[in-house]
Amino acid sequence: MIKLDTSLKVYIETYGCQMNVSDSEVVASILKDAGYVTVHSYGQADLILINTCAIRDNAEQKIRNRLDVFRQEKKKRPQLLIGIIGCMAERLKEKLLEEVKSLDLVAGPDAYRDLPNLLRTAGSGQQAMNVLLSMEETYADISPVRLDKNKVSSFVSIMRGCNNMCAYCIVPYTRGGERSRDAGTILREVQELSDMGYKEVTLLGQNVDSYDWNGVSFAQLLSRVAEINPLLRVRFSTSHPKDMSEEVLHAMARYDNICKSIHLPVQSGSSAVLQRMKREYTREWYLDKIASIRRILPEATLSTDLIAGFCGETEEEHQETLSLMKEVRYDLAFMFKYSERPKTYASRHYKDDIPEEVKGRRLQEIIDLQSIISAEVKKQDLGKTVEVLAEGFSKRSREELFGRTSQNRVVVFPREQYHAGDYVRVLVTGSTPATLLGKVVR
Ligand code: SAH
Ligand code: SF4
Ligand code: F3S
């Protein structure tokens, strides 16, 4: 029997952090129940959703440019519906609908269950919006539709929102207050991923260390996730230095499958800047935390986030960031120019007074230093045999695979008979600043 395909097609384009990647999978699941299938190009879609980020002004600019492309498509196909969801939707609310008349739908991060309703309104020709934030919504019962193609690694949200009020940050305004997801549903989701053949999960939250569900702490949750399958790697992000506990470090030490890499955003190396940022720790306190990590997990690698040119940052304070980088020696850093966000504490109380060219120069100094350090620390692995989880073909060639070590280092090696999802033992024979090169050993 020939079955006619009458499903509507949705194309979801995702910007921003891993949390948004995970949310897009929740959205795909809610829309699937409403009769939509997900497609991977917008040309054939009945509905385009842009899952947006508001973290810096340039993130929003990029999305606006993309929206222009989709509006052109809608001129050709007036039946096409276009929606903006996620953090920029939450930040701008009805302003988006007023500004972009051809936009059909705006939905914030806690309103995704309402999408089928909103789409009915939009389908009848009216603009639709829901930007209510919630203190309960965790989408705990929703089984995400996996949108990634490699089926090796997946994200699992364990909490939503953020209760910190870092002075520069828009996230508490776009994602609301912090709430933890039911631990039982997290364990069930990870079990399902393991049964489907996934080899790695990353537990996600803005501040995973403050996870608390009916007394279950993050360290306990992490241990229970690790026990599901010893061949399933477990990662997590993001840890806030003020909340990361030794219990978590001990859990990491206890289970081989909890990956030995920690993303611990420092933002600045200056205690005075950290105080203005309301990060609630000092340089010394942060370095103490790094010392505990080194003691409990000597093999762990570290990564971080850094902001250049925050309000009032002096040249000396900038130098303190460089000196902290030299002291910690991160494997990897995400480095940004400070971008003032409306409503935040910094925008209300401080002046964004560092000239653009100074911000740019300081950021460049941070980037240059980090690429030297990244290249140096990778050399530690030369001559070692590492276990790599293969993720896919390398950028350069289909004869090569790339994958990651437990320390989150990327390794490229000849494909031979291996496939994405295999654990491969690789002897490291060379390195570039971003990658290790090696050959398979048996
Ligand atoms: N919850 C995580 C990540 C939040 S957003 C954490 O607390 O670390 C990711 C990164 O974006 C932040 O760590 C910070 O380095 C950067 N960022 C956030 N707001 C910014 C702003 N207004 N300007 C520049 N960078 C910003
Ligand atoms: Fe933003 Fe700070 Fe919350 Fe991270 S911890 S999301 S930087 S407010
Ligand atoms: Fe961006 Fe929202 Fe994530 S602002 S970084 S998508 S939480």
Short mmCIF file of C-alpha atoms and ligand atoms in Angstrom, two decimals:
data_model
loop_
_atom_site.label_atom_id
_atom_site.label_comp_id
_atom_site.label_asym_id
_atom_site.label_seq_id
_atom_site.Cartn_x
_atom_site.Cartn_y
_atom_site.Cartn_z
CA MET A 1 0.00 0.00 0.00
CA ILE A 2 1.26 3.45 -0.82
CA LYS A 3 1.07 5.84 2.09
CA LEU A 4 0.71 9.46 1.11
CA ASP A 5 2.91 11.72 3.19
CA THR A 6 0.62 14.41 4.53
CA SER A 7 2.83 15.53 7.42
CA LEU A 8 3.78 19.15 7.70
CA LYS A 9 7.49 19.86 7.59
CA VAL A 10 9.37 21.91 10.15
CA TYR A 11 12.91 23.20 9.77
CA ILE A 12 14.57 24.23 13.06
CA GLU A 13 17.77 26.28 13.00
CA THR A 14 19.55 26.51 16.33
CA TYR A 15 21.85 29.25 17.67
CA GLY A 16 23.54 29.74 21.03
CA CYS A 17 24.52 27.23 23.67
CA GLN A 18 24.10 23.48 24.09
CA MET A 19 20.95 24.15 26.07
CA ASN A 20 19.35 25.48 22.91
CA VAL A 21 20.47 22.41 20.96
CA SER A 22 18.74 20.31 23.58
CA ASP A 23 15.63 22.52 23.55
CA SER A 24 15.32 22.19 19.77
CA GLU A 25 14.99 18.44 20.33
CA VAL A 26 12.18 19.05 22.82
CA VAL A 27 10.50 21.36 20.30
CA ALA A 28 10.84 18.71 17.57
CA SER A 29 9.18 16.20 19.88
CA ILE A 30 6.25 18.50 20.73
CA LEU A 31 5.76 19.28 17.04
CA LYS A 32 6.00 15.64 16.08
CA ASP A 33 2.97 14.96 18.28
CA ALA A 34 1.25 17.82 16.45
CA GLY A 35 1.87 16.17 13.07
CA TYR A 36 5.14 17.73 11.97
CA VAL A 37 8.24 15.96 10.69
CA THR A 38 11.66 17.58 10.95
CA VAL A 39 13.54 18.38 7.75
CA HIS A 40 17.14 19.46 7.29
CA SER A 41 16.73 22.26 4.74
CA TYR A 42 14.34 25.19 4.81
CA GLY A 43 13.49 25.10 1.10
CA GLN A 44 10.88 22.38 1.60
CA ALA A 45 9.62 23.44 5.04
CA ASP A 46 6.08 24.56 5.91
CA LEU A 47 7.38 26.06 9.12
CA ILE A 48 10.78 27.58 9.94
CA LEU A 49 11.69 28.02 13.60
CA ILE A 50 14.82 29.91 14.62
CA ASN A 51 15.89 28.92 18.12
CA THR A 52 17.75 32.03 19.14
CA CYS A 53 20.45 33.32 21.47
CA ALA A 54 20.64 36.76 23.11
CA ILE A 55 23.93 36.45 24.96
CA ARG A 56 25.81 39.13 22.97
CA ASP A 57 24.70 41.72 20.48
CA ASN A 58 26.58 40.04 17.63
CA ALA A 59 24.67 36.79 18.28
CA GLU A 60 21.43 38.70 17.70
CA GLN A 61 22.75 40.43 14.58
CA LYS A 62 23.61 37.11 12.99
CA ILE A 63 20.08 35.86 13.65
CA ARG A 64 18.52 39.01 12.19
CA ASN A 65 20.50 38.49 8.97
CA ARG A 66 19.29 34.94 8.79
CA LEU A 67 15.70 36.04 9.41
CA ASP A 68 16.02 38.31 6.35
CA VAL A 69 16.87 35.26 4.23
CA PHE A 70 13.80 33.40 5.51
CA ARG A 71 11.57 36.41 4.88
CA GLN A 72 12.68 36.39 1.24
CA GLU A 73 11.65 32.74 1.08
CA LYS A 74 8.25 33.64 2.52
CA LYS A 75 7.79 36.22 -0.24
CA LYS A 76 8.08 33.36 -2.71
CA ARG A 77 5.91 31.03 -0.63
CA PRO A 78 3.36 33.05 1.37
CA GLN A 79 1.99 29.92 3.10
CA LEU A 80 5.33 29.44 4.87
CA LEU A 81 5.22 30.19 8.62
CA ILE A 82 8.25 31.70 10.37
CA GLY A 83 8.74 31.68 14.14
CA ILE A 84 11.36 32.96 16.53
CA ILE A 85 11.79 30.92 19.69
CA GLY A 86 14.36 30.86 22.49
CA CYS A 87 16.27 33.57 24.28
CA MET A 88 15.95 36.41 21.79
CA ALA A 89 12.20 35.78 21.61
CA GLU A 90 12.04 36.05 25.38
CA ARG A 91 14.17 39.18 25.46
CA LEU A 92 12.34 41.15 22.76
CA LYS A 93 8.82 39.72 23.05
CA GLU A 94 6.18 41.72 21.11
CA LYS A 95 8.86 44.11 19.84
CA LEU A 96 9.87 41.36 17.42
CA LEU A 97 6.34 41.03 16.07
CA GLU A 98 5.98 44.77 15.72
CA GLU A 99 9.33 45.15 14.03
CA VAL A 100 9.00 42.20 11.67
CA LYS A 101 5.47 42.16 10.31
CA SER A 102 5.97 38.96 8.33
CA LEU A 103 6.90 37.07 11.50
CA ASP A 104 4.18 34.59 12.51
CA LEU A 105 5.19 33.38 15.92
CA VAL A 106 7.27 34.24 18.99
CA ALA A 107 7.74 31.72 21.81
CA GLY A 108 10.02 31.86 24.85
CA PRO A 109 11.97 28.92 26.31
CA ASP A 110 9.22 27.91 28.77
CA ALA A 111 6.35 28.10 26.27
CA TYR A 112 7.15 25.23 23.92
CA ARG A 113 4.21 23.06 25.02
CA ASP A 114 2.00 25.83 23.69
CA LEU A 115 3.52 25.69 20.17
CA PRO A 116 0.68 23.62 18.62
CA ASN A 117 -1.83 26.24 19.83
CA LEU A 118 0.31 29.12 18.70
CA LEU A 119 0.66 27.48 15.29
CA ARG A 120 -3.10 27.22 14.94
CA THR A 121 -3.37 30.96 15.53
CA ALA A 122 -0.49 31.67 13.18
CA GLY A 123 -2.03 29.39 10.55
CA SER A 124 -5.19 31.48 10.63
CA GLY A 125 -3.18 34.54 9.69
CA GLN A 126 -2.67 36.18 13.10
CA GLN A 127 0.66 36.72 14.78
CA ALA A 128 0.96 34.47 17.87
CA MET A 129 3.08 34.87 20.99
CA ASN A 130 3.74 33.18 24.33
CA VAL A 131 6.70 34.40 26.38
CA LEU A 132 5.58 33.37 29.86
CA LEU A 133 8.39 32.10 32.04
CA SER A 134 7.66 29.31 34.49
CA MET A 135 9.09 28.16 37.82
CA GLU A 136 8.06 24.56 37.16
CA GLU A 137 8.58 23.76 33.49
CA THR A 138 11.44 21.30 32.87
CA TYR A 139 9.90 19.32 29.97
CA ALA A 140 10.75 16.33 32.16
CA ASP A 141 8.25 13.95 30.55
CA ILE A 142 9.08 14.85 26.96
CA SER A 143 11.17 12.38 25.05
CA PRO A 144 13.35 14.55 22.78
CA VAL A 145 13.58 13.79 19.06
CA ARG A 146 17.33 13.46 18.42
CA LEU A 147 18.26 15.87 15.64
CA ASP A 148 21.99 15.15 15.49
CA LYS A 149 23.18 12.96 12.70
CA ASN A 150 26.05 10.99 14.20
CA LYS A 151 24.11 9.22 16.99
CA VAL A 152 27.22 9.04 19.16
CA SER A 153 26.79 11.84 21.62
CA SER A 154 23.73 13.58 23.01
CA PHE A 155 22.77 16.35 25.43
CA VAL A 156 20.45 15.81 28.37
CA SER A 157 19.06 18.85 30.20
CA ILE A 158 19.04 18.35 33.95
CA MET A 159 17.86 21.80 34.96
CA ARG A 160 16.63 25.06 33.48
CA GLY A 161 17.06 28.76 34.23
CA CYS A 162 19.60 30.43 36.45
CA ASN A 163 19.46 32.02 39.90
CA ASN A 164 22.80 33.76 39.65
CA MET A 165 22.85 37.35 38.72
CA CYS A 166 26.22 37.79 37.04
CA ALA A 167 26.18 41.51 36.28
CA TYR A 168 26.82 41.14 32.52
CA CYS A 169 24.47 38.25 31.81
CA ILE A 170 21.05 38.18 30.12
CA VAL A 171 20.34 34.49 30.77
CA PRO A 172 18.37 34.89 34.03
CA TYR A 173 16.07 37.26 32.12
CA THR A 174 15.63 35.02 29.10
CA ARG A 175 15.40 31.69 30.89
CA GLY A 176 13.95 32.59 34.26
CA GLY A 177 14.67 31.09 37.66
CA GLU A 178 16.54 27.89 38.27
CA ARG A 179 14.65 24.61 38.57
CA SER A 180 15.93 21.03 38.62
CA ARG A 181 14.43 18.26 36.56
CA ASP A 182 13.03 15.07 38.11
CA ALA A 183 16.03 12.74 38.55
CA GLY A 184 14.00 9.67 37.57
CA THR A 185 13.21 11.11 34.15
CA ILE A 186 16.87 12.03 33.61
CA LEU A 187 18.01 8.49 34.42
CA ARG A 188 15.32 7.06 32.15
CA GLU A 189 16.37 9.31 29.27
CA VAL A 190 20.03 8.36 29.65
CA GLN A 191 19.08 4.66 29.78
CA GLU A 192 17.13 5.11 26.53
CA LEU A 193 20.07 6.82 24.86
CA SER A 194 22.33 3.99 25.97
CA ASP A 195 19.85 1.41 24.64
CA MET A 196 19.76 3.29 21.31
CA GLY A 197 23.53 2.88 21.04
CA TYR A 198 24.67 6.35 22.07
CA LYS A 199 28.17 6.38 23.57
CA GLU A 200 28.26 9.73 25.32
CA VAL A 201 25.88 12.03 27.18
CA THR A 202 26.47 15.59 28.35
CA LEU A 203 24.36 16.71 31.30
CA LEU A 204 23.36 20.32 30.84
CA GLY A 205 22.49 23.24 33.06
CA GLN A 206 23.61 26.85 33.53
CA ASN A 207 24.97 25.87 36.93
CA VAL A 208 24.93 22.08 37.27
CA ASP A 209 26.46 22.11 40.76
CA SER A 210 23.33 23.62 42.24
CA TYR A 211 21.19 20.76 40.92
CA ASP A 212 18.85 19.62 43.70
CA TRP A 213 15.85 17.43 43.14
CA ASN A 214 14.17 16.20 46.31
CA GLY A 215 17.54 16.10 48.03
CA VAL A 216 19.41 14.41 45.14
CA SER A 217 22.60 16.44 44.65
CA PHE A 218 24.52 16.85 41.41
CA ALA A 219 27.29 14.54 42.66
CA GLN A 220 24.69 11.84 43.38
CA LEU A 221 22.95 12.32 40.04
CA LEU A 222 26.27 12.19 38.19
CA SER A 223 27.19 8.92 39.93
CA ARG A 224 23.85 7.34 39.13
CA VAL A 225 24.13 8.38 35.48
CA ALA A 226 27.66 6.94 35.33
CA GLU A 227 26.40 3.61 36.70
CA ILE A 228 23.90 3.14 33.87
CA ASN A 229 26.52 1.80 31.48
CA PRO A 230 30.31 1.79 32.00
CA LEU A 231 30.77 2.20 28.23
CA LEU A 232 28.66 5.35 28.12
CA ARG A 233 30.82 8.41 28.59
CA VAL A 234 29.43 11.16 30.79
CA ARG A 235 30.25 14.86 30.54
CA PHE A 236 28.59 17.89 32.09
CA SER A 237 28.41 21.63 31.64
CA THR A 238 28.48 24.26 33.10
CA SER A 239 30.08 24.33 36.54
CA HIS A 240 30.09 27.58 38.46
CA PRO A 241 33.35 27.93 40.43
CA LYS A 242 31.50 29.14 43.52
CA ASP A 243 29.36 25.98 43.69
CA MET A 244 31.57 23.18 42.38
CA SER A 245 31.95 20.72 45.27
CA GLU A 246 34.71 18.25 46.11
CA GLU A 247 32.00 15.57 46.09
CA VAL A 248 31.65 16.10 42.35
CA LEU A 249 35.41 15.80 41.91
CA HIS A 250 35.43 12.57 43.92
CA ALA A 251 32.57 11.17 41.81
CA MET A 252 34.61 12.00 38.70
CA ALA A 253 37.61 10.19 40.16
CA ARG A 254 35.52 7.15 41.11
CA TYR A 255 33.99 6.43 37.68
CA ASP A 256 36.21 5.84 34.65
CA ASN A 257 33.40 6.79 32.28
CA ILE A 258 32.98 10.29 33.73
CA CYS A 259 35.22 12.25 31.39
CA LYS A 260 38.22 13.95 32.91
CA SER A 261 37.65 17.46 31.66
CA ILE A 262 36.08 20.37 33.48
CA HIS A 263 34.66 23.54 32.00
CA LEU A 264 35.06 26.12 34.76
CA PRO A 265 34.35 29.60 33.42
CA VAL A 266 36.49 32.18 35.23
CA GLN A 267 35.48 35.29 33.18
CA SER A 268 38.34 37.41 34.57
CA GLY A 269 41.59 36.95 36.47
CA SER A 270 41.07 40.06 38.56
CA SER A 271 39.29 39.89 41.92
CA ALA A 272 38.11 43.48 41.52
CA VAL A 273 36.55 42.73 38.12
CA LEU A 274 35.04 39.51 39.45
CA GLN A 275 33.46 41.51 42.23
CA ARG A 276 31.99 43.99 39.76
CA MET A 277 30.76 41.03 37.73
CA LYS A 278 29.07 39.64 40.88
CA ARG A 279 30.67 36.27 40.34
CA GLU A 280 30.96 35.70 44.10
CA TYR A 281 34.53 34.36 44.09
CA THR A 282 37.99 35.89 43.99
CA ARG A 283 41.02 35.03 41.90
CA GLU A 284 42.55 33.26 44.92
CA TRP A 285 39.39 31.28 45.62
CA TYR A 286 39.26 30.19 41.97
CA LEU A 287 42.91 29.14 42.00
CA ASP A 288 42.26 27.14 45.19
CA LYS A 289 39.50 25.32 43.35
CA ILE A 290 41.91 24.58 40.49
CA ALA A 291 44.38 23.23 43.09
CA SER A 292 41.68 20.85 44.44
CA ILE A 293 40.97 19.65 40.90
CA ARG A 294 44.67 19.00 40.28
CA ARG A 295 44.94 17.13 43.57
CA ILE A 296 41.85 14.93 43.17
CA LEU A 297 41.97 14.55 39.37
CA PRO A 298 45.59 15.00 38.27
CA GLU A 299 44.81 13.93 34.70
CA ALA A 300 41.88 16.34 34.19
CA THR A 301 42.04 19.09 31.60
CA LEU A 302 40.39 22.45 32.07
CA SER A 303 38.54 24.85 29.84
CA THR A 304 37.04 28.25 30.53
CA ASP A 305 35.15 31.32 29.34
CA LEU A 306 36.74 34.78 29.40
CA ILE A 307 35.34 38.25 28.89
CA ALA A 308 37.61 41.07 27.68
CA GLY A 309 36.84 44.71 28.41
CA PHE A 310 34.19 44.49 31.11
CA CYS A 311 33.07 47.83 32.58
CA GLY A 312 35.92 49.73 34.18
CA GLU A 313 38.55 47.07 33.37
CA THR A 314 41.99 48.65 33.77
CA GLU A 315 45.11 47.57 31.93
CA GLU A 316 46.40 45.97 35.16
CA GLU A 317 43.16 44.03 35.59
CA HIS A 318 43.45 42.78 32.02
CA GLN A 319 47.05 41.70 32.75
CA GLU A 320 45.72 39.71 35.71
CA THR A 321 43.54 37.73 33.30
CA LEU A 322 46.58 36.93 31.17
CA SER A 323 48.58 35.90 34.23
CA LEU A 324 45.78 33.66 35.48
CA MET A 325 45.66 31.96 32.08
CA LYS A 326 49.39 31.27 32.33
CA GLU A 327 48.92 29.87 35.79
CA VAL A 328 46.00 27.56 35.04
CA ARG A 329 47.01 26.57 31.49
CA TYR A 330 43.60 25.82 30.02
CA ASP A 331 43.27 23.37 27.16
CA LEU A 332 40.57 25.45 25.61
CA ALA A 333 38.92 28.82 26.16
CA PHE A 334 35.85 30.58 24.80
CA MET A 335 36.83 34.22 24.64
CA PHE A 336 34.48 37.17 24.20
CA LYS A 337 34.42 40.94 24.05
CA TYR A 338 32.07 42.35 26.66
CA SER A 339 28.73 43.22 25.09
CA GLU A 340 26.30 45.28 27.14
CA ARG A 341 22.87 43.67 27.46
CA PRO A 342 19.80 45.73 28.33
CA LYS A 343 18.20 45.13 31.77
CA THR A 344 21.29 43.49 33.28
CA TYR A 345 22.84 44.84 36.48
CA ALA A 346 25.86 46.08 34.56
CA SER A 347 23.74 48.02 32.08
CA ARG A 348 21.83 49.65 34.93
CA HIS A 349 24.74 50.43 37.25
CA TYR A 350 27.98 50.66 35.27
CA LYS A 351 29.21 52.43 32.20
CA ASP A 352 30.29 50.33 29.22
CA ASP A 353 33.39 52.51 29.15
CA ILE A 354 36.10 50.45 27.50
CA PRO A 355 36.53 51.70 23.92
CA GLU A 356 35.82 49.15 21.20
CA GLU A 357 39.43 49.14 19.96
CA VAL A 358 40.75 48.50 23.48
CA LYS A 359 38.29 45.62 23.94
CA GLY A 360 39.41 44.26 20.58
CA ARG A 361 43.11 44.53 21.41
CA ARG A 362 42.68 42.90 24.83
CA LEU A 363 40.61 40.10 23.34
CA GLN A 364 43.31 39.52 20.72
CA GLU A 365 45.99 39.30 23.43
CA ILE A 366 43.88 36.74 25.26
CA ILE A 367 43.33 34.72 22.07
CA ASP A 368 47.02 34.81 21.14
CA LEU A 369 48.12 33.68 24.57
CA GLN A 370 45.54 30.91 24.64
CA SER A 371 46.63 29.51 21.28
CA ILE A 372 50.21 29.24 22.56
CA ILE A 373 49.04 27.52 25.75
CA SER A 374 46.64 25.22 23.83
CA ALA A 375 49.47 24.09 21.58
CA GLU A 376 51.84 23.53 24.51
CA VAL A 377 49.47 21.51 26.70
CA LYS A 378 48.59 19.20 23.81
CA LYS A 379 52.24 18.19 23.57
CA GLN A 380 51.78 16.39 26.92
CA ASP A 381 50.01 13.63 24.99
CA LEU A 382 52.80 13.03 22.43
CA GLY A 383 53.94 9.40 22.57
CA LYS A 384 50.97 8.37 24.73
CA THR A 385 48.30 5.86 23.77
CA VAL A 386 44.86 7.37 24.32
CA GLU A 387 41.35 5.99 24.10
CA VAL A 388 39.35 7.90 21.52
CA LEU A 389 35.60 7.79 20.98
CA ALA A 390 35.25 8.20 17.20
CA GLU A 391 32.63 10.78 16.23
CA GLY A 392 32.88 11.08 12.45
CA PHE A 393 35.04 11.87 9.45
CA SER A 394 37.77 14.46 9.89
CA LYS A 395 37.32 17.82 8.18
CA ARG A 396 40.07 17.07 5.70
CA SER A 397 39.40 13.56 4.51
CA ARG A 398 36.97 10.64 4.48
CA GLU A 399 39.99 8.40 5.04
CA GLU A 400 40.39 9.88 8.52
CA LEU A 401 38.18 9.86 11.59
CA PHE A 402 38.12 12.32 14.43
CA GLY A 403 37.10 11.74 18.00
CA ARG A 404 37.79 12.85 21.54
CA THR A 405 39.73 11.57 24.49
CA SER A 406 38.23 11.52 27.95
CA GLN A 407 40.17 14.79 28.47
CA ASN A 408 38.13 16.30 25.62
CA ARG A 409 41.12 16.54 23.28
CA VAL A 410 40.29 16.09 19.61
CA VAL A 411 42.29 13.35 17.86
CA VAL A 412 42.49 12.70 14.11
CA PHE A 413 43.59 9.24 12.92
CA PRO A 414 43.36 6.96 9.85
CA ARG A 415 39.91 5.45 9.51
CA GLU A 416 40.95 1.84 8.80
CA GLN A 417 37.96 -0.37 9.67
CA TYR A 418 36.53 1.93 12.36
CA HIS A 419 33.26 3.85 12.47
CA ALA A 420 31.69 6.68 14.42
CA GLY A 421 30.77 5.32 17.85
CA ASP A 422 33.78 2.98 18.16
CA TYR A 423 36.32 3.28 20.96
CA VAL A 424 39.75 3.27 19.33
CA ARG A 425 43.20 3.14 20.93
CA VAL A 426 45.41 5.72 19.27
CA LEU A 427 49.12 6.43 19.67
CA VAL A 428 49.60 10.20 19.55
CA THR A 429 52.35 11.06 17.08
CA GLY A 430 51.84 14.76 16.43
CA SER A 431 49.77 17.80 17.30
CA THR A 432 48.50 21.13 16.03
CA PRO A 433 47.17 23.86 18.37
CA ALA A 434 43.67 22.44 18.10
CA THR A 435 44.14 18.74 17.39
CA LEU A 436 46.19 15.66 18.16
CA LEU A 437 47.27 13.39 15.30
CA GLY A 438 47.85 9.70 15.76
CA LYS A 439 47.81 6.14 14.52
CA VAL A 440 45.69 3.23 15.60
CA VAL A 441 47.28 0.67 17.90
CA ARG A 442 45.85 -2.73 18.70
N1 SAH B 1 26.07 29.49 32.70
C1 SAH B 1 27.31 29.48 32.10
C2 SAH B 1 27.39 30.09 30.72
C3 SAH B 1 26.63 31.28 30.39
S1 SAH B 1 26.80 32.05 28.82
C4 SAH B 1 28.27 30.11 33.08
O1 SAH B 1 27.89 30.64 34.07
O2 SAH B 1 29.44 30.05 32.84
C5 SAH B 1 28.38 31.60 28.22
C6 SAH B 1 29.43 32.64 28.33
O3 SAH B 1 29.12 33.78 27.60
C7 SAH B 1 29.70 33.15 29.72
O4 SAH B 1 30.46 32.26 30.47
C8 SAH B 1 30.42 34.44 29.44
O5 SAH B 1 31.80 34.24 29.30
C9 SAH B 1 29.85 34.88 28.11
N2 SAH B 1 28.97 36.05 28.25
C10 SAH B 1 27.80 36.09 28.94
N3 SAH B 1 27.29 37.36 28.86
C11 SAH B 1 28.15 38.10 28.13
C12 SAH B 1 28.18 39.46 27.71
N4 SAH B 1 27.22 40.31 28.06
N5 SAH B 1 29.22 39.87 26.95
C13 SAH B 1 30.20 39.01 26.59
N6 SAH B 1 30.22 37.72 26.97
C14 SAH B 1 29.21 37.26 27.72
FE1 SF4 B 2 24.75 33.91 33.26
FE2 SF4 B 2 26.08 33.78 35.52
FE3 SF4 B 2 23.85 32.35 35.21
FE4 SF4 B 2 26.05 31.70 33.87
S1 SF4 B 2 25.80 31.65 36.10
S2 SF4 B 2 23.99 31.84 33.05
S3 SF4 B 2 26.98 33.66 33.45
S4 SF4 B 2 23.99 34.57 35.27
FE1 F3S B 3 22.30 32.16 24.35
FE2 F3S B 3 20.17 31.63 25.75
FE3 F3S B 3 22.17 29.92 25.69
S1 F3S B 3 21.15 33.59 25.57
S2 F3S B 3 23.94 31.21 25.41
S3 F3S B 3 20.93 30.50 23.99
S4 F3S B 3 20.86 30.34 27.40
#
